[in-house]
Amino acid sequence: MTDLQWARISNDAFNVALFAYIAAMIGSFVFLAFRRDAIWQVSRAIAVAGVAANLVSIAARGLAAHRVPWGNMYEYSSLLALLVVIGALVVLEGVYKVRSLTGFALMFSVLTMAVAVSFLYVGPGPLVPALDSYWIKIHVQAAIWGSSLFALGGIATIAYLIVDRAERRKLAALGSQSPPPIMGGSLDLDAVSSDAPDDLVADSAEDVRERPSERRLVPSAAGLDRLAYRIISVAFPIWTFAVIAGAIWAQEAWGRYWGWDPKETWSFITWVIFAGYLHARATSGWKGRRAAVIALVGFASLLVTYYVVNLWIVGLHSYAK
Amino acid sequence: MTSAQRPTLHQSVALVWRTLRSMRTALILLLMIGLASVAGSLLPQWPNSPERVIEYRAEHAFWGTFFDRAGLFDVFGSWWFVLLTTLLFVSLIACLVPRTRALWRALRTPPMHAREIDAFPCYTDMAVVAAPDVSLEAASHTLRRRRFRVARDPGRPALAAEKGVAREVGSLAFHWAFILLLAGVLYGKGTGFSGFAVVVEGQTWIDAQANYDGQIRTGRFFDGDFTGAGVRLRDFRSDFRRTGQPMDFVSEVDLLGPDGSVLGPADIRVNHPASIEGIRIYQINFGWAPTIEIRDRGEVIASGAVVMDRDPAPEGVEDFAMPWRGIVKQPGAGAGGADRAIELELWPDSRGLAALLQGDEPQAMLVEFDPIIRFTVWEGTLTDLSTNRLDTRLLDEVSTGILGAGRTADLADGRELTAGETASGSAISFPELRQYSVFQVSRDAGVPLVLAAAILILVGLLPALYGSRRKVWVRIDPDGEGARVRVGGLAMQRKPQFEDEFARLVDAIASAAGGARAQVPAPDDREPDDREKVQTR
Ligand code: HEM
């Protein structure tokens, strides 16, 4: 097949993936509203088909351009969307048995891909020399993996804040009539966390998983909090590695490993915020909602690093074109 | 009311130290550095883009001056950024020293024995086949095989064991690595330098102060010791796609040792610097450098390559569509001893000039194709000898002309001379078009330290985030033919995983001690064990 045909296949598969994700997203939300297992099965099948199309699109892009298919923002967006959906299906649904967040993860991917086709599309072509390096392949992969995990962590954090608020409301409503229920670590987070002031790593999967007996669709606030924490604590070292790989590449390409270029600066800011999040979790009294806010600021900073810096702030990192 | 109430100097220092030691202080400092970085990424910065700072200051008179005073145009070099960083690192050290000492002490003291082990979150009471001393040995062996540090209670058949210091070791390694990082940055920047070298094809460049183009950025402790090593640029190649997107830039060079000997060939390209004698040479830029000869009545009075700069492209025009400019200045070479200046405008691909003259779309000039130079000759008085600008206030235009490669023209009237014709006065010729390469040359001896720190950060981070400290206690008592084995356990982190690990550990101890016998009743159902109470008191 010719390059042009591959390029066309890539674009078509991209659109297929985007529409599959949209359908699966709608399905996931309908499932949340009506809680029919059949709806979940169907939307999951559509999401898997979307993943397949997304993979085809990325592979065809690589074949059309004769290089790794992650050389510009359009391509990163495609890969990021793919990883977030896979993360939702494999990590959230598979490992943690949380089905209620998949729709939000799909929404993230849909937005990412929609922005990519609308504003960031470029045809497949070779890389500019500055990007043509061994290290940037590693650097970009790490950055995208880290970003996709941060995105999932951000989604879990938002869900945590919503559920936590609902639980507090419920507790307040109950409190005015009857004494608060005895059960549920999730109801009084600070009391729970002060039991384990130096517990930097959330207690395992078991706490997050929905117990089959409980048949709860939405995990408890405490469970979501721990889920967010676990995901972010995996994303963080990957992001750290991405920043280091970027510095090594900068040393090769520009003769300095760090120059406070806007891209470097913002990945550092993102790093600092998540480092602050991890420290906050280690300090009792800063768990729960306050730490969650830090995680959301970190998530926002990630979006700035990704979009604002590439598109609006001038720097040496010339991928946007 | 008097000095008695005022804190003494010692108390004040202690207070500052305590404040700095707290993690909250470090967090606030880290946050402030983050905020400063935001400002540094939103405002143009002197070291990265001086022209944009000047533009910004011209457009925003008040804020420009304000930001400038506040150091916001050079955030990362401002005194307050340095102060914040210093405080952060002092805080970090203040917190790391006691933590490291505590870890050191903990590593050298054996695990602590516990008195009541049935109060731990994980607890098992079982009866095993083997005799008490054999069971103790078996338990100890099992724990050791699982990399627990095991201590035997001198007074009783009991063990204390612990595992998972990697967490604290990793955390400390990770935090200390930032000190190493800072040391590497300061050492590298302090003793290093960075500058630009412009080398025309066929020329040799030697690492010496005078041979750098423009300013050299040197560290405070730079010893002024240039290596004398160098490069000879044999050939420069650039490849473009038809769209004008660059594909590759390569400088083919010979590397020269300090004694001038050729060390060997090297290709310097983007992402592939060359190293000699501790300096690194990076491909940064390139351009055109026509060779020019000027003859006076047939005799060569000046010759050499003129390094040219490309005109900045207006909005919507490709960079490579613009012509290149250079100036030749010759004091006293004009008529009657006046100074002479020749402005040169190079079109490396003459189709670009043709397009301009015909009013067509500007055309990118990516390759050499019938290169052409338009020149203007001035005479009068030169106010300076710089090669990148011409002050024409004291000069008069003498002539203009066009010069193709390999041609000669008369400077007096700009007319092209035919082969064999000599000018009555001076003539200019353009024997060939060459390219030049711009290299960044730098030395940063701190890079290995910084790399080591980066590796340590990553390696330390993993156990710091995922490790967990666990403690296990074992108590053995005689029980009929065999022994009664009680095991208690506690995990500081990852408690649910520890429950599984604990169960497996207990199984392993039981099978090492000859297997479990019928289970002893759970502690709640048993009667108080008087013998045990006496023993512990
Ligand atoms: C980025 C990931 C980081 C992680 C996961 C991390 C983790 C930790 C942990 C686990 C502690 C001990 C908390 C406790 O004992 O309560 C700690 C303390 C501390 N960290 Fe970090 N840290 C990180 C980055 C940093 C950075 C970049 C700095 C500053 C340069 C820093 C400065 C400190 C300070 C000053 C303390 C206080 C030590 C104490 O009070 O014992 N940390 N960190």
Coordinates of N, CA and C and ligand atoms in Angstrom, one line a residue, chain A residues 197-200 229 236 240 268 271-272 274-279 281-284, chain B residues 20-27 29-30 33 85 87-96 98-99 167-168 171-172 174-175 178-179 457 460-461 464-465, ligand 1:
Chain A
P197 N -0.8 7.9 60.0 CA -0.2 9.2 59.5 C 0.9 9.0 58.5
D198 N 1.6 7.9 58.5 CA 2.7 7.8 57.5 C 2.3 6.8 56.4
D199 N 1.1 6.7 56.2 CA 0.7 5.7 55.2 C 0.7 6.5 53.9
L200 N 1.8 6.4 53.2 CA 1.9 7.1 51.9 C 1.1 6.4 50.8
Y229 N -5.3 8.2 44.6 CA -4.0 8.3 45.1 C -3.1 7.2 44.5
F236 N 3.3 9.3 38.9 CA 4.3 10.3 39.3 C 5.7 9.9 38.9
T240 N 8.2 11.7 36.4 CA 9.5 12.1 36.8 C 10.5 11.5 35.7
F268 N 7.8 21.0 34.9 CA 8.4 21.1 36.2 C 7.2 21.5 37.2
W271 N 5.1 18.7 37.9 CA 5.8 17.8 38.8 C 5.8 18.3 40.2
V272 N 6.0 19.6 40.4 CA 6.0 20.2 41.7 C 4.6 20.0 42.4
F274 N 2.3 17.8 41.8 CA 2.0 16.4 42.2 C 3.0 16.0 43.4
A275 N 4.2 16.5 43.4 CA 5.1 16.2 44.6 C 4.4 16.8 45.8
G276 N 3.8 18.0 45.7 CA 3.1 18.6 46.8 C 1.9 17.7 47.2
Y277 N 1.2 17.1 46.2 CA 0.1 16.2 46.5 C 0.6 15.0 47.4
L278 N 1.7 14.4 46.9 CA 2.2 13.3 47.6 C 2.6 13.6 49.0
H279 N 3.3 14.8 49.2 CA 3.6 15.2 50.5 C 2.4 15.5 51.4
R281 N -0.4 14.1 51.2 CA -1.0 12.9 51.6 C -0.3 12.3 52.8
A282 N 1.0 12.6 52.9 CA 1.8 12.1 54.0 C 1.6 12.9 55.3
T283 N 1.1 14.1 55.1 CA 0.9 14.9 56.3 C -0.6 14.7 56.8
S284 N -0.8 14.3 58.0 CA -2.2 14.1 58.4 C -2.8 15.4 58.5
Chain B
L20 N 12.3 25.7 59.5 CA 12.9 25.2 58.3 C 12.8 23.6 58.2
R21 N 12.9 23.0 59.4 CA 12.8 21.6 59.4 C 11.5 21.0 59.0
S22 N 10.5 21.8 59.1 CA 9.1 21.2 58.9 C 8.8 21.0 57.5
M23 N 8.1 19.9 57.2 CA 7.8 19.6 55.8 C 6.9 20.7 55.3
R24 N 6.1 21.3 56.1 CA 5.2 22.4 55.7 C 6.0 23.5 55.0
T25 N 7.0 23.9 55.7 CA 7.9 25.0 55.2 C 8.4 24.6 53.8
A26 N 8.9 23.4 53.7 CA 9.4 22.9 52.4 C 8.3 23.0 51.3
L27 N 7.1 22.6 51.7 CA 6.0 22.5 50.8 C 5.7 23.9 50.3
L29 N 7.7 26.5 50.3 CA 8.8 27.0 49.4 C 8.7 26.4 48.0
L30 N 8.3 25.1 48.0 CA 8.2 24.4 46.7 C 7.1 25.1 45.9
I33 N 8.2 28.4 44.5 CA 9.0 28.2 43.3 C 8.1 27.9 42.1
T85 N 15.2 29.1 46.4 CA 15.9 27.8 46.2 C 16.8 27.4 47.4
L87 N 16.7 28.5 50.5 CA 15.9 28.2 51.7 C 15.3 26.8 51.5
L88 N 14.8 26.4 50.3 CA 14.3 25.1 50.2 C 15.3 24.0 50.4
F89 N 16.5 24.3 50.0 CA 17.6 23.3 50.1 C 18.0 23.2 51.6
V90 N 18.1 24.4 52.2 CA 18.4 24.4 53.7 C 17.4 23.6 54.4
S91 N 16.1 23.9 54.1 CA 15.0 23.1 54.7 C 15.1 21.6 54.5
L92 N 15.5 21.3 53.3 CA 15.6 19.9 52.9 C 16.7 19.2 53.8
I93 N 17.8 19.9 53.8 CA 19.0 19.4 54.6 C 18.6 19.3 56.1
A94 N 17.9 20.3 56.6 CA 17.5 20.4 58.0 C 16.7 19.2 58.3
C95 N 15.9 18.7 57.3 CA 15.0 17.6 57.6 C 15.6 16.3 57.4
L96 N 16.6 16.3 56.4 CA 17.2 15.0 56.1 C 18.2 14.6 57.1
P98 N 18.4 14.8 60.5 CA 17.9 13.9 61.6 C 17.2 12.6 61.1
R99 N 16.6 12.7 59.9 CA 16.0 11.5 59.4 C 17.0 10.4 59.1
R167 N 12.0 1.3 52.1 CA 11.1 2.5 51.9 C 11.8 3.7 52.4
E168 N 12.3 3.7 53.7 CA 12.9 4.9 54.2 C 14.3 5.1 53.5
S171 N 13.4 6.7 50.3 CA 12.9 8.1 50.5 C 14.1 9.0 50.7
L172 N 15.0 8.6 51.6 CA 16.2 9.4 51.9 C 17.1 9.6 50.7
F174 N 16.2 9.4 47.6 CA 15.5 10.3 46.7 C 15.7 11.8 47.1
H175 N 15.5 12.1 48.4 CA 15.6 13.5 48.9 C 17.1 13.9 48.8
F178 N 18.4 15.3 45.5 CA 18.2 16.7 45.1 C 19.4 17.6 45.5
I179 N 20.0 17.2 46.6 CA 21.3 17.9 47.0 C 22.4 17.7 46.0
I457 N 17.2 9.8 42.0 CA 15.8 10.2 42.2 C 14.8 9.1 41.8
G460 N 15.3 5.9 44.0 CA 14.8 6.1 45.3 C 13.3 6.2 45.4
L461 N 12.7 6.8 44.3 CA 11.3 7.1 44.4 C 10.5 5.8 44.4
A464 N 10.3 4.3 47.9 CA 9.7 5.3 48.7 C 8.2 5.3 48.5
L465 N 7.7 5.1 47.3 CA 6.3 5.1 47.1 C 5.6 3.8 47.3
Ligands
HEM1 C1 8.5 14.3 44.4 C2 8.3 13.4 45.2 C3 8.5 13.4 46.6 C4 8.1 12.4 47.5 C5 7.3 11.2 47.1 C6 8.5 12.8 48.8 C7 8.2 12.0 49.9 C8 8.4 12.4 51.1 C9 8.1 11.7 52.3 C10 7.6 10.3 52.3 C11 8.5 12.4 53.3 C12 8.4 12.1 54.8 C13 7.1 12.5 55.3 C14 6.9 12.2 56.7 O1 7.8 11.6 57.3 O2 5.9 12.6 57.3 C15 9.0 13.7 52.9 C16 9.5 14.7 53.6 C17 10.1 15.8 53.1 N1 10.3 16.1 51.8 FE1 9.8 15.1 50.3 N2 9.2 14.0 48.7 C18 9.2 14.4 47.4 C19 9.8 15.5 46.9 C20 10.5 16.5 47.7 C21 11.2 17.6 47.2 C22 11.4 17.9 45.7 C23 11.6 18.3 48.2 C24 12.4 19.6 48.2 C25 13.4 19.8 47.5 C26 11.1 17.6 49.4 C27 11.3 18.0 50.7 C28 10.9 17.4 51.8 C29 11.1 17.8 53.1 C30 11.8 19.1 53.5 C31 10.5 16.9 54.0 C32 10.4 17.0 55.4 C33 11.2 15.9 56.1 C34 10.7 15.7 57.5 O3 10.0 16.5 58.0 O4 11.1 14.6 58.1 N3 10.5 16.5 49.0 N4 9.0 13.7 51.5

